[in-house]
Short mmCIF file of C-alpha atoms in Angstrom, two decimals:
data_model
loop_
_atom_site.label_atom_id
_atom_site.label_comp_id
_atom_site.label_asym_id
_atom_site.label_seq_id
_atom_site.Cartn_x
_atom_site.Cartn_y
_atom_site.Cartn_z
CA ASP A 878 16.17 6.50 -12.08
CA ALA A 879 12.97 4.98 -10.07
CA ASP A 880 12.92 1.28 -9.74
CA VAL A 881 9.11 1.72 -10.38
CA THR A 882 8.31 3.61 -12.77
CA GLN A 883 4.34 4.09 -14.31
CA THR A 884 2.96 5.61 -16.90
CA PRO A 885 0.75 8.45 -17.87
CA ARG A 886 1.39 10.23 -14.37
CA ASN A 887 -1.77 11.67 -14.80
CA ARG A 888 -4.73 10.83 -17.18
CA ILE A 889 -7.97 12.83 -17.59
CA THR A 890 -10.28 10.28 -20.74
CA LYS A 891 -14.06 9.90 -21.28
CA THR A 892 -17.28 7.97 -20.10
CA GLY A 893 -16.51 4.49 -22.55
CA LYS A 894 -13.18 4.62 -23.21
CA ARG A 895 -10.65 2.26 -23.29
CA ILE A 896 -7.41 2.95 -20.72
CA MET A 897 -4.25 1.18 -19.85
CA LEU A 898 -1.85 1.94 -16.94
CA GLU A 899 2.15 0.27 -17.69
CA CYS A 900 3.92 -0.46 -14.63
CA SER A 901 7.49 -1.33 -14.72
CA GLN A 902 10.03 -2.05 -12.45
CA THR A 903 14.10 -2.62 -12.14
CA LYS A 904 13.95 -4.26 -8.81
CA GLY A 905 14.41 -7.84 -10.50
CA HIS A 906 10.96 -8.79 -7.87
CA ASP A 907 8.61 -11.15 -9.37
CA ARG A 908 5.02 -10.05 -7.50
CA MET A 909 3.70 -7.28 -8.92
CA TYR A 910 0.11 -5.42 -7.64
CA TRP A 911 -2.33 -2.67 -8.40
CA TYR A 912 -4.23 -0.84 -6.25
CA ARG A 913 -6.61 1.90 -6.03
CA GLN A 914 -6.96 4.48 -3.54
CA ASP A 915 -9.74 6.99 -2.94
CA PRO A 916 -9.98 9.50 -0.09
CA GLY A 917 -10.51 8.12 3.63
CA LEU A 918 -10.82 4.33 2.01
CA GLY A 919 -7.07 2.84 2.46
CA LEU A 920 -5.19 0.21 -0.53
CA ARG A 921 -7.22 -1.63 -1.93
CA LEU A 922 -5.68 -4.10 -3.76
CA ILE A 923 -7.31 -4.33 -7.29
CA TYR A 924 -5.06 -7.40 -9.35
CA TYR A 925 -1.36 -9.34 -8.22
CA SER A 926 1.05 -11.71 -9.98
CA PHE A 927 3.34 -13.57 -8.43
CA ASP A 928 4.71 -14.52 -11.87
CA VAL A 929 3.94 -14.13 -15.38
CA LYS A 930 1.86 -16.82 -15.86
CA ASP A 931 -0.22 -15.89 -13.01
CA ILE A 932 -2.41 -14.14 -12.28
CA ASN A 933 -5.09 -13.33 -9.30
CA LYS A 934 -8.19 -10.68 -8.86
CA GLY A 935 -7.65 -8.64 -5.69
CA GLU A 936 -11.04 -7.41 -3.46
CA ILE A 937 -12.11 -4.60 -6.69
CA SER A 938 -11.21 -6.47 -10.01
CA ASP A 939 -14.72 -6.00 -11.78
CA GLY A 940 -13.91 -3.28 -14.61
CA TYR A 941 -10.21 -4.08 -14.75
CA SER A 942 -7.84 -6.11 -16.82
CA VAL A 943 -4.25 -6.52 -16.24
CA SER A 944 -1.62 -8.34 -18.70
CA ARG A 945 2.21 -9.52 -17.12
CA GLN A 946 4.06 -8.83 -20.53
CA ALA A 947 7.22 -9.96 -18.79
CA GLN A 948 8.15 -10.19 -15.21
CA ALA A 949 9.54 -6.39 -15.17
CA LYS A 950 5.92 -4.84 -16.30
CA PHE A 951 2.43 -5.39 -15.78
CA SER A 952 -0.66 -3.35 -16.28
CA LEU A 953 -3.85 -2.64 -16.02
CA SER A 954 -6.80 -2.06 -18.31
CA LEU A 955 -9.58 -0.25 -17.98
CA GLU A 956 -11.84 -1.25 -21.28
CA SER A 957 -15.17 0.82 -20.39
CA ALA A 958 -14.00 4.03 -18.16
CA ILE A 959 -17.10 5.09 -15.65
CA PRO A 960 -16.61 8.23 -13.52
CA ASN A 961 -16.52 5.91 -10.58
CA GLN A 962 -13.07 4.88 -11.62
CA THR A 963 -11.87 7.47 -10.67
CA ALA A 964 -9.06 7.43 -8.23
CA LEU A 965 -5.36 7.44 -7.27
CA TYR A 966 -3.44 4.25 -9.06
CA PHE A 967 -0.49 2.55 -7.88
CA CYS A 968 1.69 -0.04 -8.59
CA ALA A 969 4.06 -1.28 -6.02
CA THR A 970 6.27 -4.78 -6.26
CA SER A 971 7.75 -7.34 -3.80
CA ASP A 972 10.14 -10.09 -3.60
CA PHE A 973 9.50 -13.29 -2.38
CA ARG A 974 12.13 -13.17 0.06
CA ALA A 975 9.96 -10.12 2.11
CA LYS A 976 6.49 -10.65 1.51
CA ASN A 977 5.46 -7.26 3.81
CA ILE A 978 7.66 -4.74 2.13
CA GLN A 979 5.98 -3.59 -1.08
CA TYR A 980 8.22 -0.79 -3.24
CA PHE A 981 5.30 1.77 -4.83
CA GLY A 982 5.12 3.06 -7.99
CA ALA A 983 5.01 6.89 -8.13
CA GLY A 984 0.96 6.37 -8.73
CA THR A 985 -1.43 7.40 -11.75
CA ARG A 986 -4.08 10.06 -11.17
CA LEU A 987 -7.30 8.99 -13.27
CA SER A 988 -9.98 10.96 -13.87
CA VAL A 989 -12.84 10.03 -15.60
CA LEU A 990 -15.59 12.88 -17.10
CA GLY B 1243 -10.97 -12.12 5.89
CA GLN B 1244 -8.56 -9.19 7.64
CA SER B 1245 -9.91 -5.68 8.64
CA LEU B 1246 -8.28 -3.61 10.09
CA GLU B 1247 -8.67 -0.62 12.54
CA GLN B 1248 -6.79 2.50 13.13
CA PRO B 1249 -7.08 6.11 13.92
CA SER B 1250 -8.18 8.52 10.93
CA GLU B 1251 -6.65 11.25 12.06
CA VAL B 1252 -4.34 12.52 14.36
CA THR B 1253 -2.45 15.67 16.15
CA ALA B 1254 0.55 16.91 18.03
CA VAL B 1255 3.51 19.15 18.12
CA GLU B 1256 7.22 19.33 16.98
CA GLY B 1257 9.27 17.78 19.36
CA ALA B 1258 6.67 15.54 20.57
CA ILE B 1259 5.97 11.71 20.92
CA VAL B 1260 2.90 10.38 19.04
CA GLN B 1261 1.48 7.06 19.28
CA ILE B 1262 -0.89 5.65 16.04
CA ASN B 1263 -2.53 2.81 16.68
CA CYS B 1264 -3.45 -0.85 14.75
CA THR B 1265 -6.18 -3.08 15.06
CA TYR B 1266 -6.67 -6.09 13.50
CA GLN B 1267 -8.25 -9.44 12.97
CA THR B 1268 -7.45 -12.23 10.76
CA SER B 1269 -7.81 -15.49 10.24
CA GLY B 1270 -3.75 -15.83 9.99
CA PHE B 1271 -1.01 -13.73 11.02
CA TYR B 1272 2.20 -13.91 9.29
CA GLY B 1273 2.80 -9.73 10.76
CA LEU B 1274 2.32 -6.31 10.29
CA SER B 1275 3.63 -4.14 8.39
CA TRP B 1276 4.08 0.22 8.54
CA TYR B 1277 3.60 2.18 5.54
CA GLN B 1278 4.04 5.88 5.35
CA GLN B 1279 2.47 8.14 2.69
CA HIS B 1280 2.98 12.06 1.76
CA ASP B 1281 0.40 13.62 0.19
CA GLY B 1282 1.13 13.41 -3.38
CA GLY B 1283 2.99 10.40 -2.79
CA ALA B 1284 4.06 7.33 -2.92
CA PRO B 1285 3.77 4.67 0.03
CA THR B 1286 6.92 3.88 1.86
CA PHE B 1287 7.73 1.20 3.73
CA LEU B 1288 8.54 2.11 7.61
CA SER B 1289 8.86 -1.32 9.56
CA TYR B 1290 7.46 -4.97 10.25
CA ASN B 1291 6.99 -6.84 13.09
CA ALA B 1292 6.69 -10.76 13.17
CA LEU B 1293 7.13 -11.16 16.35
CA ASP B 1294 5.92 -9.82 20.11
CA GLY B 1295 7.70 -6.57 20.72
CA LEU B 1296 9.17 -3.77 20.23
CA GLU B 1297 10.78 -2.56 17.19
CA GLU B 1298 13.28 0.47 16.89
CA THR B 1299 14.36 2.39 13.52
CA GLY B 1300 15.41 5.09 14.03
CA ARG B 1301 12.81 8.08 15.76
CA PHE B 1302 10.58 5.80 14.26
CA SER B 1303 9.59 2.33 16.45
CA SER B 1304 6.47 -0.12 15.82
CA PHE B 1305 5.53 -3.03 18.59
CA LEU B 1306 3.31 -5.88 18.30
CA SER B 1307 1.06 -7.51 20.95
CA ARG B 1308 -0.28 -10.68 18.56
CA SER B 1309 -2.72 -11.97 21.65
CA ASP B 1310 -4.79 -8.66 21.71
CA SER B 1311 -4.23 -8.73 17.69
CA TYR B 1312 -2.90 -4.87 18.35
CA GLY B 1313 0.44 -2.95 16.89
CA TYR B 1314 1.08 0.22 17.09
CA LEU B 1315 3.74 3.33 15.43
CA LEU B 1316 5.21 5.14 17.66
CA LEU B 1317 7.52 8.77 15.97
CA GLN B 1318 9.69 10.51 18.80
CA GLU B 1319 11.21 13.90 18.07
CA LEU B 1320 8.53 15.04 15.43
CA GLN B 1321 9.06 16.87 13.10
CA MET B 1322 7.32 19.17 10.31
CA LYS B 1323 8.73 15.89 7.44
CA ASP B 1324 6.71 14.08 10.06
CA SER B 1325 3.36 14.58 8.80
CA ALA B 1326 1.84 12.45 6.68
CA SER B 1327 -0.87 9.78 6.56
CA TYR B 1328 0.51 6.25 7.79
CA PHE B 1329 -1.46 2.46 7.23
CA CYS B 1330 -1.05 -0.29 8.78
CA ALA B 1331 -0.96 -3.37 6.98
CA VAL B 1332 -1.22 -7.44 7.49
CA ARG B 1333 -0.73 -10.19 5.09
CA ASP B 1334 -3.49 -12.69 4.06
CA THR B 1335 -1.95 -15.99 4.52
CA GLY B 1336 -4.48 -17.82 1.99
CA PHE B 1337 -3.66 -15.06 -0.89
CA GLN B 1338 0.60 -14.06 0.34
CA LYS B 1339 -1.29 -10.23 -0.36
CA LEU B 1340 -1.66 -7.48 2.08
CA VAL B 1341 -4.28 -5.97 3.38
CA PHE B 1342 -4.12 -2.85 4.12
CA GLY B 1343 -5.91 -0.32 7.04
CA THR B 1344 -7.46 2.29 5.76
CA GLY B 1345 -4.75 5.05 7.25
CA THR B 1346 -3.87 7.63 10.08
CA ARG B 1347 -3.34 11.43 8.96
CA LEU B 1348 -0.96 13.02 11.19
CA LEU B 1349 -0.43 16.09 11.77
CA VAL B 1350 2.70 18.17 12.98
CA SER B 1351 2.47 21.62 14.17
CA PRO B 1352 5.47 24.09 15.07
#
């Protein structure tokens, strides 16, 4: 089983719909992250969390929200999806003792029509 | 803030050596990391340099010069499976999160 699991792997939705992407991890890491990847733009940080009570905005948080339900679970929501949120989304985790090493899930490919 | 620059694409042939450069501008510095991502796959950690010099891991090596704000990833004995995108990343000292470059696509041909 994967250490960092994202669901769903693919999702097609319509403009204005609410969407939730889920991430769970079995690595026991305290830190979790949500990234968005667009062609030519690399990985851009949406939100990150260093523990259950700590949530921080990244560089592109507008239009997104997150919930850290437990140390192992970190979900990303699009309250009202729009077409320019079509992208590949990755969840990642890291341990406070090795902050430069992040472990990524397989990604969720989201299309907003 | 942080910014990183790396070439958008590099091409090479099997068996060759290729170097992927990364220059960065940061308000502080806590190490340079490299990640590999195959098409349709997840980024995976390759190497990390906190101090100046060369770190070697099998066919891959990573170099850092903090005085030049520069690093590179060296791939030796290239194989077709090395065709992927490679990202450099630095850690943001204020918020302890990684900032990624835009990636270098490596194409290895026979």
